[in-house]
């Protein structure tokens, strides 16, 4: 059976066009530009705003609105004074697999840049999550996430010092923390609770990731436990909404 309207089943129904057929000029321009992007391919430079406005017979402001939405959706990216076709988003699994495994599985080179590694007394807001007493020593490790040297996110990890006492001396900051726990310390992950929401980056976060403050971000809060059910880490991961999507597998719920 041919899908209605001859479109991809993953696309908006009727390509987002209302039944009455009246659509904003910027959206019509956006649809035409999106088709052009498919022809050009990743990394190709988009024609100038003047050329596109003339070709599509729209004003420069109408064109800019269409381009802004395509940038926010990750179809385009700014490069110097020009605009180029962006590659596909990274599809990160919502699972206990590490960021390293997820990025590597898509043929990209994962990396991390250490922003800071600090040790501090555990505050009450964190103590319950990590199964600690207020004042117990806690590590906070903050790292910029990279994919092929492109900054794509920011990750904050909180873990009890008693679980990883030699973190500052033994851990290589641009490597996988999960691999370090498993291979160096023999700690395995059992399960985790996650919450995902959309946010805007703070000015500091936008500066570290290298994005405009208005770019939507995907924020994941994770509380992980080891194979014995003991709290292990609390993680706050911020991902660029224009460079990431998330996937998961859903099974049939238990009956009864």
PDB file of C-alpha atoms in Angstrom:
ATOM      1  CA  UNK A   1       0.000   0.000   0.000  1.00  0.00           C
ATOM      2  CA  UNK A   2       1.381   3.401  -0.938  1.00  0.00           C
ATOM      3  CA  UNK A   3       1.603   5.802   1.987  1.00  0.00           C
ATOM      4  CA  UNK A   4      -0.887   8.708   1.742  1.00  0.00           C
ATOM      5  CA  UNK A   5       0.345  11.825  -0.048  1.00  0.00           C
ATOM      6  CA  UNK A   6       3.430   9.947  -1.296  1.00  0.00           C
ATOM      7  CA  UNK A   7       5.474  10.973   1.737  1.00  0.00           C
ATOM      8  CA  UNK A   8       7.755   9.248   4.210  1.00  0.00           C
ATOM      9  CA  UNK A   9       5.751   7.726   7.121  1.00  0.00           C
ATOM     10  CA  UNK A  10       8.100   9.530   9.527  1.00  0.00           C
ATOM     11  CA  UNK A  11       7.263  12.944   8.087  1.00  0.00           C
ATOM     12  CA  UNK A  12       4.448  15.224   9.300  1.00  0.00           C
ATOM     13  CA  UNK A  13       1.076  14.143   7.842  1.00  0.00           C
ATOM     14  CA  UNK A  14       0.283  15.972   4.598  1.00  0.00           C
ATOM     15  CA  UNK A  15       3.793  17.431   4.947  1.00  0.00           C
ATOM     16  CA  UNK A  16       2.398  19.742   7.610  1.00  0.00           C
ATOM     17  CA  UNK A  17       0.024  21.486   5.200  1.00  0.00           C
ATOM     18  CA  UNK A  18      -3.456  22.171   6.700  1.00  0.00           C
ATOM     19  CA  UNK A  19      -6.497  20.722   4.974  1.00  0.00           C
ATOM     20  CA  UNK A  20      -7.637  24.202   3.897  1.00  0.00           C
ATOM     21  CA  UNK A  21      -4.366  24.503   1.977  1.00  0.00           C
ATOM     22  CA  UNK A  22      -3.373  27.931   3.263  1.00  0.00           C
ATOM     23  CA  UNK A  23       0.166  27.906   4.629  1.00  0.00           C
ATOM     24  CA  UNK A  24       2.497  30.693   5.747  1.00  0.00           C
ATOM     25  CA  UNK A  25       4.948  31.879   3.107  1.00  0.00           C
ATOM     26  CA  UNK A  26       7.935  31.068   5.297  1.00  0.00           C
ATOM     27  CA  UNK A  27       6.778  27.435   5.624  1.00  0.00           C
ATOM     28  CA  UNK A  28       6.351  27.042   1.878  1.00  0.00           C
ATOM     29  CA  UNK A  29       9.894  28.408   1.459  1.00  0.00           C
ATOM     30  CA  UNK A  30      11.134  26.032   4.160  1.00  0.00           C
ATOM     31  CA  UNK A  31       9.678  23.007   2.346  1.00  0.00           C
ATOM     32  CA  UNK A  32      11.371  24.043  -0.904  1.00  0.00           C
ATOM     33  CA  UNK A  33      14.700  24.646   0.813  1.00  0.00           C
ATOM     34  CA  UNK A  34      14.470  21.257   2.561  1.00  0.00           C
ATOM     35  CA  UNK A  35      14.077  19.587  -0.838  1.00  0.00           C
ATOM     36  CA  UNK A  36      17.138  21.512  -2.048  1.00  0.00           C
ATOM     37  CA  UNK A  37      19.144  20.249   0.938  1.00  0.00           C
ATOM     38  CA  UNK A  38      18.419  16.649  -0.066  1.00  0.00           C
ATOM     39  CA  UNK A  39      19.818  17.403  -3.520  1.00  0.00           C
ATOM     40  CA  UNK A  40      22.934  19.152  -2.226  1.00  0.00           C
ATOM     41  CA  UNK A  41      24.047  16.643   0.406  1.00  0.00           C
ATOM     42  CA  UNK A  42      25.979  17.004   3.655  1.00  0.00           C
ATOM     43  CA  UNK A  43      28.603  19.724   3.844  1.00  0.00           C
ATOM     44  CA  UNK A  44      27.504  21.562   0.709  1.00  0.00           C
ATOM     45  CA  UNK A  45      27.188  25.320   0.918  1.00  0.00           C
ATOM     46  CA  UNK A  46      23.718  26.803   0.612  1.00  0.00           C
ATOM     47  CA  UNK A  47      23.189  29.557  -2.003  1.00  0.00           C
ATOM     48  CA  UNK A  48      23.204  33.100  -0.642  1.00  0.00           C
ATOM     49  CA  UNK A  49      20.100  34.634   0.906  1.00  0.00           C
ATOM     50  CA  UNK A  50      19.788  36.948  -2.093  1.00  0.00           C
ATOM     51  CA  UNK A  51      19.855  34.007  -4.524  1.00  0.00           C
ATOM     52  CA  UNK A  52      17.372  31.968  -2.508  1.00  0.00           C
ATOM     53  CA  UNK A  53      14.963  34.868  -2.002  1.00  0.00           C
ATOM     54  CA  UNK A  54      14.969  35.547  -5.738  1.00  0.00           C
ATOM     55  CA  UNK A  55      14.540  31.878  -6.630  1.00  0.00           C
ATOM     56  CA  UNK A  56      11.665  31.339  -4.167  1.00  0.00           C
ATOM     57  CA  UNK A  57      10.099  34.760  -4.775  1.00  0.00           C
ATOM     58  CA  UNK A  58       9.939  35.675  -1.088  1.00  0.00           C
ATOM     59  CA  UNK A  59      11.250  38.549   0.992  1.00  0.00           C
ATOM     60  CA  UNK A  60      14.597  38.273   2.769  1.00  0.00           C
ATOM     61  CA  UNK A  61      12.850  38.291   6.181  1.00  0.00           C
ATOM     62  CA  UNK A  62      10.515  35.452   5.127  1.00  0.00           C
ATOM     63  CA  UNK A  63      13.519  33.490   3.892  1.00  0.00           C
ATOM     64  CA  UNK A  64      15.431  34.078   7.132  1.00  0.00           C
ATOM     65  CA  UNK A  65      12.552  32.700   9.191  1.00  0.00           C
ATOM     66  CA  UNK A  66      12.611  29.521   7.096  1.00  0.00           C
ATOM     67  CA  UNK A  67      16.391  29.243   7.467  1.00  0.00           C
ATOM     68  CA  UNK A  68      16.230  29.809  11.237  1.00  0.00           C
ATOM     69  CA  UNK A  69      13.821  26.892  11.640  1.00  0.00           C
ATOM     70  CA  UNK A  70      16.011  24.613   9.525  1.00  0.00           C
ATOM     71  CA  UNK A  71      19.018  25.538  11.664  1.00  0.00           C
ATOM     72  CA  UNK A  72      17.087  24.813  14.874  1.00  0.00           C
ATOM     73  CA  UNK A  73      15.950  21.469  13.447  1.00  0.00           C
ATOM     74  CA  UNK A  74      19.519  20.517  12.628  1.00  0.00           C
ATOM     75  CA  UNK A  75      19.108  20.488   8.834  1.00  0.00           C
ATOM     76  CA  UNK A  76      21.500  23.422   8.408  1.00  0.00           C
ATOM     77  CA  UNK A  77      24.473  24.743  10.363  1.00  0.00           C
ATOM     78  CA  UNK A  78      26.299  28.044  10.302  1.00  0.00           C
ATOM     79  CA  UNK A  79      29.913  27.901   9.167  1.00  0.00           C
ATOM     80  CA  UNK A  80      31.755  31.197   9.227  1.00  0.00           C
ATOM     81  CA  UNK A  81      29.691  33.631   7.185  1.00  0.00           C
ATOM     82  CA  UNK A  82      27.976  30.869   5.211  1.00  0.00           C
ATOM     83  CA  UNK A  83      25.420  28.128   5.824  1.00  0.00           C
ATOM     84  CA  UNK A  84      26.018  24.466   4.986  1.00  0.00           C
ATOM     85  CA  UNK A  85      23.905  21.324   4.871  1.00  0.00           C
ATOM     86  CA  UNK A  86      24.197  19.462   8.187  1.00  0.00           C
ATOM     87  CA  UNK A  87      24.657  15.725   8.533  1.00  0.00           C
ATOM     88  CA  UNK A  88      22.088  13.403  10.114  1.00  0.00           C
ATOM     89  CA  UNK A  89      21.445  13.672  13.845  1.00  0.00           C
ATOM     90  CA  UNK A  90      23.183  11.306  16.221  1.00  0.00           C
ATOM     91  CA  UNK A  91      20.623   8.742  17.397  1.00  0.00           C
ATOM     92  CA  UNK A  92      21.635   8.053  20.995  1.00  0.00           C
ATOM     93  CA  UNK A  93      19.965   5.007  22.638  1.00  0.00           C
ATOM     94  CA  UNK A  94      18.131   5.510  25.913  1.00  0.00           C
ATOM     95  CA  UNK A  95      19.897   2.619  27.628  1.00  0.00           C
ATOM     96  CA  UNK A  96      22.727   1.843  30.018  1.00  0.00           C
ATOM     97  CA  UNK A  97      25.153   1.931  27.102  1.00  0.00           C
ATOM     98  CA  UNK A  98      27.648   4.761  27.459  1.00  0.00           C
ATOM     99  CA  UNK A  99      27.839   7.859  25.289  1.00  0.00           C
ATOM    100  CA  UNK A 100      31.064   6.447  23.845  1.00  0.00           C
ATOM    101  CA  UNK A 101      29.361   3.248  22.682  1.00  0.00           C
ATOM    102  CA  UNK A 102      26.382   5.120  21.237  1.00  0.00           C
ATOM    103  CA  UNK A 103      28.470   7.535  19.147  1.00  0.00           C
ATOM    104  CA  UNK A 104      30.968   4.894  18.069  1.00  0.00           C
ATOM    105  CA  UNK A 105      28.116   2.654  16.912  1.00  0.00           C
ATOM    106  CA  UNK A 106      27.174   5.309  14.335  1.00  0.00           C
ATOM    107  CA  UNK A 107      30.634   5.525  12.835  1.00  0.00           C
ATOM    108  CA  UNK A 108      31.542   8.752  14.630  1.00  0.00           C
ATOM    109  CA  UNK A 109      34.558   9.362  16.858  1.00  0.00           C
ATOM    110  CA  UNK A 110      33.510  10.088  20.465  1.00  0.00           C
ATOM    111  CA  UNK A 111      35.483  12.347  22.746  1.00  0.00           C
ATOM    112  CA  UNK A 112      35.239  14.505  25.831  1.00  0.00           C
ATOM    113  CA  UNK A 113      36.951  17.636  27.030  1.00  0.00           C
ATOM    114  CA  UNK A 114      37.349  18.031  30.791  1.00  0.00           C
ATOM    115  CA  UNK A 115      35.934  21.288  32.145  1.00  0.00           C
ATOM    116  CA  UNK A 116      36.571  20.491  35.805  1.00  0.00           C
ATOM    117  CA  UNK A 117      36.909  17.733  38.402  1.00  0.00           C
ATOM    118  CA  UNK A 118      36.060  18.870  41.935  1.00  0.00           C
ATOM    119  CA  UNK A 119      35.658  17.222  45.327  1.00  0.00           C
ATOM    120  CA  UNK A 120      33.165  18.703  47.790  1.00  0.00           C
ATOM    121  CA  UNK A 121      30.986  17.804  50.818  1.00  0.00           C
ATOM    122  CA  UNK A 122      27.727  16.199  49.732  1.00  0.00           C
ATOM    123  CA  UNK A 123      24.733  18.592  50.037  1.00  0.00           C
ATOM    124  CA  UNK A 124      21.360  17.372  51.273  1.00  0.00           C
ATOM    125  CA  UNK A 125      19.830  17.618  47.766  1.00  0.00           C
ATOM    126  CA  UNK A 126      22.291  14.985  46.517  1.00  0.00           C
ATOM    127  CA  UNK A 127      22.710  12.784  49.590  1.00  0.00           C
ATOM    128  CA  UNK A 128      19.513  10.772  49.141  1.00  0.00           C
ATOM    129  CA  UNK A 129      20.190  10.030  45.478  1.00  0.00           C
ATOM    130  CA  UNK A 130      23.687   8.701  46.174  1.00  0.00           C
ATOM    131  CA  UNK A 131      22.853   6.973  49.466  1.00  0.00           C
ATOM    132  CA  UNK A 132      25.246   9.211  51.397  1.00  0.00           C
ATOM    133  CA  UNK A 133      25.173  11.284  54.557  1.00  0.00           C
ATOM    134  CA  UNK A 134      25.258  15.046  54.232  1.00  0.00           C
ATOM    135  CA  UNK A 135      28.907  16.098  54.231  1.00  0.00           C
ATOM    136  CA  UNK A 136      30.312  12.869  52.771  1.00  0.00           C
ATOM    137  CA  UNK A 137      32.870  13.474  50.031  1.00  0.00           C
ATOM    138  CA  UNK A 138      31.546  13.609  46.458  1.00  0.00           C
ATOM    139  CA  UNK A 139      33.217  14.038  43.073  1.00  0.00           C
ATOM    140  CA  UNK A 140      31.749  16.337  40.439  1.00  0.00           C
ATOM    141  CA  UNK A 141      33.154  15.815  36.944  1.00  0.00           C
ATOM    142  CA  UNK A 142      32.055  18.138  34.125  1.00  0.00           C
ATOM    143  CA  UNK A 143      32.954  17.375  30.514  1.00  0.00           C
ATOM    144  CA  UNK A 144      32.062  18.737  27.077  1.00  0.00           C
ATOM    145  CA  UNK A 145      30.862  15.911  24.805  1.00  0.00           C
ATOM    146  CA  UNK A 146      32.434  15.652  21.350  1.00  0.00           C
ATOM    147  CA  UNK A 147      31.596  13.779  18.150  1.00  0.00           C
ATOM    148  CA  UNK A 148      34.337  13.981  15.512  1.00  0.00           C
ATOM    149  CA  UNK A 149      35.706  16.986  17.460  1.00  0.00           C
ATOM    150  CA  UNK A 150      32.352  18.800  17.198  1.00  0.00           C
ATOM    151  CA  UNK A 151      30.980  19.992  20.539  1.00  0.00           C
ATOM    152  CA  UNK A 152      27.551  18.389  20.944  1.00  0.00           C
ATOM    153  CA  UNK A 153      26.786  18.365  24.660  1.00  0.00           C
ATOM    154  CA  UNK A 154      27.779  18.884  28.271  1.00  0.00           C
ATOM    155  CA  UNK A 155      27.808  16.237  30.988  1.00  0.00           C
ATOM    156  CA  UNK A 156      27.962  16.570  34.792  1.00  0.00           C
ATOM    157  CA  UNK A 157      28.630  13.391  36.799  1.00  0.00           C
ATOM    158  CA  UNK A 158      28.279  13.155  40.574  1.00  0.00           C
ATOM    159  CA  UNK A 159      29.692  10.083  42.323  1.00  0.00           C
ATOM    160  CA  UNK A 160      30.730   9.276  45.903  1.00  0.00           C
ATOM    161  CA  UNK A 161      34.469   9.512  46.546  1.00  0.00           C
ATOM    162  CA  UNK A 162      34.303   6.245  48.509  1.00  0.00           C
ATOM    163  CA  UNK A 163      33.218   4.446  45.314  1.00  0.00           C
ATOM    164  CA  UNK A 164      36.017   5.914  43.148  1.00  0.00           C
ATOM    165  CA  UNK A 165      38.670   7.235  45.559  1.00  0.00           C
ATOM    166  CA  UNK A 166      41.442   7.551  42.942  1.00  0.00           C
ATOM    167  CA  UNK A 167      39.373   9.174  40.193  1.00  0.00           C
ATOM    168  CA  UNK A 168      41.552  12.289  39.945  1.00  0.00           C
ATOM    169  CA  UNK A 169      44.747  10.248  39.629  1.00  0.00           C
ATOM    170  CA  UNK A 170      43.675   7.202  37.599  1.00  0.00           C
ATOM    171  CA  UNK A 171      40.937   8.290  35.228  1.00  0.00           C
ATOM    172  CA  UNK A 172      41.677   9.594  31.724  1.00  0.00           C
ATOM    173  CA  UNK A 173      39.158  12.464  31.294  1.00  0.00           C
ATOM    174  CA  UNK A 174      38.491  11.954  27.575  1.00  0.00           C
ATOM    175  CA  UNK A 175      37.654   8.246  28.009  1.00  0.00           C
ATOM    176  CA  UNK A 176      34.500   6.369  29.020  1.00  0.00           C
ATOM    177  CA  UNK A 177      33.657   6.606  32.728  1.00  0.00           C
ATOM    178  CA  UNK A 178      31.562   3.437  32.428  1.00  0.00           C
ATOM    179  CA  UNK A 179      34.539   1.515  31.015  1.00  0.00           C
ATOM    180  CA  UNK A 180      36.707   2.827  33.861  1.00  0.00           C
ATOM    181  CA  UNK A 181      34.219   1.634  36.481  1.00  0.00           C
ATOM    182  CA  UNK A 182      33.847  -1.792  34.897  1.00  0.00           C
ATOM    183  CA  UNK A 183      37.395  -2.552  33.775  1.00  0.00           C
ATOM    184  CA  UNK A 184      39.412  -0.810  36.499  1.00  0.00           C
ATOM    185  CA  UNK A 185      37.166  -1.155  39.535  1.00  0.00           C
ATOM    186  CA  UNK A 186      34.952  -4.122  38.651  1.00  0.00           C
ATOM    187  CA  UNK A 187      31.759  -2.099  39.144  1.00  0.00           C
ATOM    188  CA  UNK A 188      28.885  -3.072  36.868  1.00  0.00           C
ATOM    189  CA  UNK A 189      25.715  -1.089  36.119  1.00  0.00           C
ATOM    190  CA  UNK A 190      22.463  -2.730  37.149  1.00  0.00           C
ATOM    191  CA  UNK A 191      19.676  -0.283  36.303  1.00  0.00           C
ATOM    192  CA  UNK A 192      18.886   3.413  36.113  1.00  0.00           C
ATOM    193  CA  UNK A 193      16.060   5.935  36.222  1.00  0.00           C
ATOM    194  CA  UNK A 194      16.040   8.632  33.557  1.00  0.00           C
ATOM    195  CA  UNK A 195      14.020  11.767  32.922  1.00  0.00           C
ATOM    196  CA  UNK A 196      14.193  13.671  29.632  1.00  0.00           C
ATOM    197  CA  UNK A 197      13.045  17.234  29.018  1.00  0.00           C
ATOM    198  CA  UNK A 198      13.651  20.128  26.644  1.00  0.00           C
ATOM    199  CA  UNK A 199      15.387  23.233  27.960  1.00  0.00           C
ATOM    200  CA  UNK A 200      17.382  26.234  26.836  1.00  0.00           C
ATOM    201  CA  UNK A 201      21.048  26.313  27.782  1.00  0.00           C
ATOM    202  CA  UNK A 202      22.248  28.809  30.360  1.00  0.00           C
ATOM    203  CA  UNK A 203      24.714  31.442  29.095  1.00  0.00           C
ATOM    204  CA  UNK A 204      27.590  29.419  30.594  1.00  0.00           C
ATOM    205  CA  UNK A 205      26.401  26.150  29.030  1.00  0.00           C
ATOM    206  CA  UNK A 206      25.884  27.765  25.631  1.00  0.00           C
ATOM    207  CA  UNK A 207      29.428  29.151  25.775  1.00  0.00           C
ATOM    208  CA  UNK A 208      30.939  25.768  26.673  1.00  0.00           C
ATOM    209  CA  UNK A 209      28.993  23.906  23.975  1.00  0.00           C
ATOM    210  CA  UNK A 210      29.395  26.685  21.425  1.00  0.00           C
ATOM    211  CA  UNK A 211      25.717  27.217  20.628  1.00  0.00           C
ATOM    212  CA  UNK A 212      23.345  30.210  20.604  1.00  0.00           C
ATOM    213  CA  UNK A 213      21.269  30.560  23.755  1.00  0.00           C
ATOM    214  CA  UNK A 214      18.007  30.159  21.815  1.00  0.00           C
ATOM    215  CA  UNK A 215      18.881  26.662  20.548  1.00  0.00           C
ATOM    216  CA  UNK A 216      16.631  23.994  22.150  1.00  0.00           C
ATOM    217  CA  UNK A 217      18.545  21.420  24.172  1.00  0.00           C
ATOM    218  CA  UNK A 218      17.656  17.912  25.311  1.00  0.00           C
ATOM    219  CA  UNK A 219      18.340  17.388  29.012  1.00  0.00           C
ATOM    220  CA  UNK A 220      18.616  13.939  30.585  1.00  0.00           C
ATOM    221  CA  UNK A 221      18.749  13.362  34.336  1.00  0.00           C
ATOM    222  CA  UNK A 222      20.008   9.878  35.203  1.00  0.00           C
ATOM    223  CA  UNK A 223      20.332   8.084  38.542  1.00  0.00           C
ATOM    224  CA  UNK A 224      22.262   4.832  38.121  1.00  0.00           C
ATOM    225  CA  UNK A 225      22.635   1.860  40.440  1.00  0.00           C
ATOM    226  CA  UNK A 226      25.144  -0.986  40.442  1.00  0.00           C
ATOM    227  CA  UNK A 227      24.295  -4.689  40.103  1.00  0.00           C
ATOM    228  CA  UNK A 228      23.636  -4.886  43.859  1.00  0.00           C
ATOM    229  CA  UNK A 229      21.112  -2.058  43.703  1.00  0.00           C
ATOM    230  CA  UNK A 230      23.368   0.509  45.409  1.00  0.00           C
ATOM    231  CA  UNK A 231      23.213   4.105  44.096  1.00  0.00           C
ATOM    232  CA  UNK A 232      26.231   4.741  41.883  1.00  0.00           C
ATOM    233  CA  UNK A 233      26.051   8.038  40.034  1.00  0.00           C
ATOM    234  CA  UNK A 234      23.807  10.978  39.287  1.00  0.00           C
ATOM    235  CA  UNK A 235      24.306  12.472  35.836  1.00  0.00           C
ATOM    236  CA  UNK A 236      23.013  15.622  34.171  1.00  0.00           C
ATOM    237  CA  UNK A 237      23.551  15.414  30.403  1.00  0.00           C
ATOM    238  CA  UNK A 238      22.735  18.291  28.070  1.00  0.00           C
ATOM    239  CA  UNK A 239      22.591  17.523  24.330  1.00  0.00           C
ATOM    240  CA  UNK A 240      22.186  19.842  21.360  1.00  0.00           C
ATOM    241  CA  UNK A 241      18.649  19.511  20.035  1.00  0.00           C
ATOM    242  CA  UNK A 242      19.860  20.104  16.463  1.00  0.00           C
ATOM    243  CA  UNK A 243      22.425  17.273  16.615  1.00  0.00           C
ATOM    244  CA  UNK A 244      20.720  14.567  18.691  1.00  0.00           C
ATOM    245  CA  UNK A 245      17.699  12.349  18.762  1.00  0.00           C
ATOM    246  CA  UNK A 246      17.059   9.500  21.201  1.00  0.00           C
ATOM    247  CA  UNK A 247      15.866   5.963  20.606  1.00  0.00           C
ATOM    248  CA  UNK A 248      14.509   3.213  22.823  1.00  0.00           C
ATOM    249  CA  UNK A 249      12.894  -0.211  22.481  1.00  0.00           C
ATOM    250  CA  UNK A 250       9.471  -0.810  23.994  1.00  0.00           C
ATOM    251  CA  UNK A 251       8.219  -4.264  24.961  1.00  0.00           C
ATOM    252  CA  UNK A 252       4.793  -5.587  25.876  1.00  0.00           C
ATOM    253  CA  UNK A 253       3.899  -4.680  29.493  1.00  0.00           C
ATOM    254  CA  UNK A 254       3.342  -7.473  31.967  1.00  0.00           C
ATOM    255  CA  UNK A 255      -0.305  -8.475  32.344  1.00  0.00           C
ATOM    256  CA  UNK A 256      -2.114  -8.788  35.649  1.00  0.00           C
TER     257      UNK A 256
END
